Tab-separated table of C-alpha atoms in Angstrom:
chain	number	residue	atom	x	y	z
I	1	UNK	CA	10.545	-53.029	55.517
I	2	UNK	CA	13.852	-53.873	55.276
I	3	UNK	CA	16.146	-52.897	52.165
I	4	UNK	CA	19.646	-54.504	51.980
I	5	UNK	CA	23.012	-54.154	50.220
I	6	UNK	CA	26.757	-54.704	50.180
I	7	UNK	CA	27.092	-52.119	52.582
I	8	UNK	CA	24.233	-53.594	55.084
I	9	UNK	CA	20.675	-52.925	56.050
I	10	UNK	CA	18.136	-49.953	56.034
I	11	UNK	CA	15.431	-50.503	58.480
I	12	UNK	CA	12.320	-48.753	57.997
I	13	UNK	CA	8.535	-48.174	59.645
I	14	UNK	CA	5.892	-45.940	58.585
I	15	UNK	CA	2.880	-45.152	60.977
I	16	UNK	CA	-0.251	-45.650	58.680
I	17	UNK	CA	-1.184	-42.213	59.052
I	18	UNK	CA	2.218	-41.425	57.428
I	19	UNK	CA	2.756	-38.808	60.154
I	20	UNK	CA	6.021	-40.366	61.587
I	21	UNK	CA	8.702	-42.476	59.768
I	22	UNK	CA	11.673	-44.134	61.545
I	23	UNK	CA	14.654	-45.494	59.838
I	24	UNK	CA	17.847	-47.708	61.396
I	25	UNK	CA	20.795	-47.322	59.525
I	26	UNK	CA	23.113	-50.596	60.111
I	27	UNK	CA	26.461	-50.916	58.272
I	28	UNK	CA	27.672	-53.732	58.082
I	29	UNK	CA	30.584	-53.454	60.113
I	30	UNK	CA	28.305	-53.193	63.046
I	31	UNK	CA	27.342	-56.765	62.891
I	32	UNK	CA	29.016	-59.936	63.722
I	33	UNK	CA	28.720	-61.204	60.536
I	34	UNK	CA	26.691	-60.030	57.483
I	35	UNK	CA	26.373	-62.366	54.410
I	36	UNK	CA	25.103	-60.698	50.985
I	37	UNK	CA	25.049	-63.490	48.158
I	38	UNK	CA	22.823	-61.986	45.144
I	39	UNK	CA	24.153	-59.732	42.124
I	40	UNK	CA	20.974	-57.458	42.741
I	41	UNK	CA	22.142	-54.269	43.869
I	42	UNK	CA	19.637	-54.314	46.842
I	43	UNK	CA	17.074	-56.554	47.814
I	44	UNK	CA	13.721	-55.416	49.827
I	45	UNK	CA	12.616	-57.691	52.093
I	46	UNK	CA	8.931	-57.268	54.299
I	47	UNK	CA	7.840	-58.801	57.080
I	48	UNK	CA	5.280	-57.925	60.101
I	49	UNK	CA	7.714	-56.589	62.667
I	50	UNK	CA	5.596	-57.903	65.707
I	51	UNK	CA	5.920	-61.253	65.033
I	52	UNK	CA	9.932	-60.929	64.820
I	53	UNK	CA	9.576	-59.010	68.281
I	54	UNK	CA	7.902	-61.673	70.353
I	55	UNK	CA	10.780	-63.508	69.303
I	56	UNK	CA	13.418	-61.376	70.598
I	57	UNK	CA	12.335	-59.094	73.434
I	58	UNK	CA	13.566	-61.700	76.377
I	59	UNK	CA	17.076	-62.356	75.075
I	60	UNK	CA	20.665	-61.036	74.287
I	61	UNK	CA	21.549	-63.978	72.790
I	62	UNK	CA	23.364	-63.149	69.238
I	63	UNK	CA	20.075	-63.767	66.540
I	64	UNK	CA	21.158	-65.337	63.064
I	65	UNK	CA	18.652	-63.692	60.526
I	66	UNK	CA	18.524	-64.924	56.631
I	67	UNK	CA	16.352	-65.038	53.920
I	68	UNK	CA	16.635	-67.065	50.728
I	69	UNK	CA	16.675	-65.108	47.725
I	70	UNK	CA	15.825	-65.743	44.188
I	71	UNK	CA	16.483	-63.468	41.198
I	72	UNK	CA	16.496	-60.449	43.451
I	73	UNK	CA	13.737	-60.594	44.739
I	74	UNK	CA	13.333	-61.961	48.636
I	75	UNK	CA	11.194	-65.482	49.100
I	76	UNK	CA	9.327	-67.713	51.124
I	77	UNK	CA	10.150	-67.448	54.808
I	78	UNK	CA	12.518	-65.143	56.990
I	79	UNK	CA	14.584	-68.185	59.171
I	80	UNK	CA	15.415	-66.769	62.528
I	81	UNK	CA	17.683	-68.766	64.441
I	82	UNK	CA	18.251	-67.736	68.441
I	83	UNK	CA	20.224	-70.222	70.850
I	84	UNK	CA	19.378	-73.316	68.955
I	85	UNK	CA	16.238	-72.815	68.290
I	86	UNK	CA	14.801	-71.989	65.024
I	87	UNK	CA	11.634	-70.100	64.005
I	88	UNK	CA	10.225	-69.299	60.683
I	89	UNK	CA	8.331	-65.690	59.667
I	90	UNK	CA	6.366	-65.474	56.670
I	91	UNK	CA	7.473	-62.466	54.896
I	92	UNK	CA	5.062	-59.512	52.864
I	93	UNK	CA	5.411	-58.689	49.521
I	94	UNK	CA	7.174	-55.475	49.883
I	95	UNK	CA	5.196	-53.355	47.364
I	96	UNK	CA	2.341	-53.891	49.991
I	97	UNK	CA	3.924	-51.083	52.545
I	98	UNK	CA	4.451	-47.994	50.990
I	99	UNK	CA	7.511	-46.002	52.636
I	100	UNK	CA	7.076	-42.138	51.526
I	101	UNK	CA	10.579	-41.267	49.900
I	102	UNK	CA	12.656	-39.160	52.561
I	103	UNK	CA	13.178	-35.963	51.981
I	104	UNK	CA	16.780	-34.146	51.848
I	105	UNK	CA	15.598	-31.324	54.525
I	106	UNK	CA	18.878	-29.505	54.837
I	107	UNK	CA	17.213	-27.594	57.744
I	108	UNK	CA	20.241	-25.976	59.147
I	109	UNK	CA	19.266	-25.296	62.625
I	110	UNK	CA	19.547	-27.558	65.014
I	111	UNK	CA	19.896	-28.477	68.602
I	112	UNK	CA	21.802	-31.470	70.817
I	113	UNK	CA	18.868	-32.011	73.497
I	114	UNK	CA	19.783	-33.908	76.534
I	115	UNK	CA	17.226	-37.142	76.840
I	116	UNK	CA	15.981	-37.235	79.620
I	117	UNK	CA	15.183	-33.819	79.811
I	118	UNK	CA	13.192	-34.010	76.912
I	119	UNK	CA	11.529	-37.081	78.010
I	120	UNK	CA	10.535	-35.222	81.533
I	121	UNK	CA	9.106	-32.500	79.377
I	122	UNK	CA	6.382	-35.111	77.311
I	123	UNK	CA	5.750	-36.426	80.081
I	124	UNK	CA	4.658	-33.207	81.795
I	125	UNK	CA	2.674	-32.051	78.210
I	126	UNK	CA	0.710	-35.595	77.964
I	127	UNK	CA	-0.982	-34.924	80.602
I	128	UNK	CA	-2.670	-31.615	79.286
I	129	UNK	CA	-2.581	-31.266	75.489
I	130	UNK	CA	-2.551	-33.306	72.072
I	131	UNK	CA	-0.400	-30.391	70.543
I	132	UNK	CA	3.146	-29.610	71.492
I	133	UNK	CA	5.063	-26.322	70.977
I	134	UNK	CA	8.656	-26.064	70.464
I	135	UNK	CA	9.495	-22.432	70.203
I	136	UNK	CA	13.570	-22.064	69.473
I	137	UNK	CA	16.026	-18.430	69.174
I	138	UNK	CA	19.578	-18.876	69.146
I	139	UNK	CA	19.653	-18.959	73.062
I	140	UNK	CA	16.478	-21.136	74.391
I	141	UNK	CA	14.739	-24.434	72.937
I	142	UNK	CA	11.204	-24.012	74.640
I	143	UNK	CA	8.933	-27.107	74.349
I	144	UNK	CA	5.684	-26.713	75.771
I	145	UNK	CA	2.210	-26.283	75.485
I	146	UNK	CA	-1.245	-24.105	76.145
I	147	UNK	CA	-4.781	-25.207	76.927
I	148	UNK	CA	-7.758	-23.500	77.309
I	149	UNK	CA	-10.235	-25.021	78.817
I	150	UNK	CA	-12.039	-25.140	82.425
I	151	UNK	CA	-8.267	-24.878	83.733
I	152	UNK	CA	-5.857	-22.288	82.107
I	153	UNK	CA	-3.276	-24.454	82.265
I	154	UNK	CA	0.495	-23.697	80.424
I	155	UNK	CA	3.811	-25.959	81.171
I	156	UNK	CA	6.920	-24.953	79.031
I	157	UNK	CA	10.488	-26.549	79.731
I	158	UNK	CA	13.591	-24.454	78.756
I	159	UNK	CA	16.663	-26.003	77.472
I	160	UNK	CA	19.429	-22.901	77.778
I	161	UNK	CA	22.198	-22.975	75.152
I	162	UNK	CA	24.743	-23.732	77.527
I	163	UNK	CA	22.984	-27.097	79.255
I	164	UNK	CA	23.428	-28.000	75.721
I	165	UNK	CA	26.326	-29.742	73.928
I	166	UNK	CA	25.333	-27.846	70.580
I	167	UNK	CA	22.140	-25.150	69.464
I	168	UNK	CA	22.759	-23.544	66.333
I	169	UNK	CA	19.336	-20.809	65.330
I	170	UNK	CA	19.788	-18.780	62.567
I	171	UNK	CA	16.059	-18.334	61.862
I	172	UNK	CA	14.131	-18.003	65.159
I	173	UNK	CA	10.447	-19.849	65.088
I	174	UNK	CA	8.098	-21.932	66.530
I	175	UNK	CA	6.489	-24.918	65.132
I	176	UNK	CA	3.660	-27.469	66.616
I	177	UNK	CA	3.521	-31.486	66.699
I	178	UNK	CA	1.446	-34.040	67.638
I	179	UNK	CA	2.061	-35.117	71.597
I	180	UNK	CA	1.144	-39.143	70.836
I	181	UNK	CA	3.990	-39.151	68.926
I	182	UNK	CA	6.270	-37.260	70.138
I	183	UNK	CA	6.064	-38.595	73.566
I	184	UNK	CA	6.649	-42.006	71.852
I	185	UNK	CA	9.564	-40.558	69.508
I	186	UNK	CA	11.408	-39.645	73.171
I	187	UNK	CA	10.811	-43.225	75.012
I	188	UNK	CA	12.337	-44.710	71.924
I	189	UNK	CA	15.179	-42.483	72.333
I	190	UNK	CA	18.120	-44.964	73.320
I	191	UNK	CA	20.820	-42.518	74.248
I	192	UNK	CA	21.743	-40.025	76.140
I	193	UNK	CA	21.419	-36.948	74.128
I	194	UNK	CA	19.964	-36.758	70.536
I	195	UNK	CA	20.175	-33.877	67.837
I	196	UNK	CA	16.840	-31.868	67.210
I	197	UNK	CA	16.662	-30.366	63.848
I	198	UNK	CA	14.195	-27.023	63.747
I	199	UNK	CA	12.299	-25.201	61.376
I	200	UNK	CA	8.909	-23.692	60.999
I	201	UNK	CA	6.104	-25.766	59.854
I	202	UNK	CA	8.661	-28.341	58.874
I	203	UNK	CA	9.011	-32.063	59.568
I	204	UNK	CA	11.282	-32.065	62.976
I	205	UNK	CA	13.937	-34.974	62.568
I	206	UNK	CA	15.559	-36.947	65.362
I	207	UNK	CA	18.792	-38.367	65.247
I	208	UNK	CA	21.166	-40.571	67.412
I	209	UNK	CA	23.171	-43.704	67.918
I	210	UNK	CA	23.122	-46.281	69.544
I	211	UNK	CA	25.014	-47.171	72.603
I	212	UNK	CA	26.658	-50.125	74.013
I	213	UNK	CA	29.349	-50.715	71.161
I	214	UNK	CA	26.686	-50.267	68.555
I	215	UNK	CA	27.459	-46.541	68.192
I	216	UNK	CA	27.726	-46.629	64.202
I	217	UNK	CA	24.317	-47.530	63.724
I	218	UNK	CA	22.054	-44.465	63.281
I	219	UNK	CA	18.229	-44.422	64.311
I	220	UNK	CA	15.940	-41.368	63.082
I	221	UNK	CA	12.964	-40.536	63.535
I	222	UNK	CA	10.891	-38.209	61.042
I	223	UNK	CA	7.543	-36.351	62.041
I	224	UNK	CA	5.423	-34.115	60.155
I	225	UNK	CA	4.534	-30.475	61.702
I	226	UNK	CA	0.682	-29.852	62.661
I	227	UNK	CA	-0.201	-26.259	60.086
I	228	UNK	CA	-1.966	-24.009	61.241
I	229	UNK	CA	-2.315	-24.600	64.467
């Protein structure tokens, strides 16, 4: 679901679970050019994001995206136009995918994880659990996990204050989340370090920009803790 504005686009994609959200933030300063002709103050627009994907995973060639619009409201077809050639999408009507308002969290705590660090450490947990720990003090982020089964088996990776370009911990905890996504959350991770947000039994939030001259657009990723775990 896409909402736009004067100011440019909100991307966002809810898991149907409603576990894990992620939103792209994309001014529009950040794109070549960005054309908003309507007096509506935003306009939602819908659309099954696979089908614009298997147009667009092969090139870098600039895409030209637009969508005719009618009384404020988006219709007909979303024109996608890449090289010369032009394809037409079909798009949803918008109040068919429900995106859960986000939250203002104001968790305070936080860390600035290193990537591929954090993507060695899923890796290592997929193997042995469907629950990951991350255990955090104002020193150590710990992310880990436990099993008990035919093999006592623990892995836990430490990420020390100082490997880190910024941990802030006023409220020491620990907090558990579900490995599937998580270890997707960190290959979708585009950059080289990302800030962590932490709090006990609270959603964990993801944040970052992207690279290659595209650093003004902002990519985060929501998940909801596992309780009682």
């Amino acid at each position: 679901k896409i909402r736009a504005d004067r100011d440019g686009m909100v991307v966002s994609k809810v898991t149907l679970d409603h576990v894990a959200l992620v939103l792209l933030s994309i001014p529009k300063e950040s794109l070549i050019m960005y054309y908003y002709d309507t007096t509506a103050e935003a306009v939602d627009i819908a659309l099954e994001v696979d089908n614009l994907y298997k147009l667009t995973p092969y090139t870098k060639d600039v895409l030209l995206l637009s969508v005719p619009v009618e009384n404020g409201e988006a219709k007909g077809k979303l024109i996608v136009e890449i090289n010369g050639t032009t394809a037409e999408i079909d798009l949803m009507d918008p109040t068919s995918i429900v995106v859960p308002r986000v939250p203002e969290l104001k968790v305070k705590d936080y860390a600035v994880m290193p990537t591929k660090k954090f993507k060695d450490a899923m890796k290592a947990i997929k193997q042995f659990s469907d629950s990951t720990e991350i255990t955090f003090d104002a020193e150590t982020v710990k992310i880990g996990t436990h099993t008990f089964d035919d093999r006592d088996t623990r892995t836990e990776t430490v990420f020390k204050k100082e490997q880190m370009n910024g941990l802030v911990v006023k409220t020491p905890g620990e907090v558990y989340y579900p490995t599937d996504y998580m270890s997707r959350i960190a290959n979708g991770i585009k950059a080289t370090e990302f800030r962590m947000t932490l709090k006990k039994d609270y959603p964990v939030e993801f944040d970052f920009y992207l690279p290659s001259g595209a650093d003004n657009i902002k990519v985060t990723y929501l998940l909801a803790p596992r309780i009682n775990q």
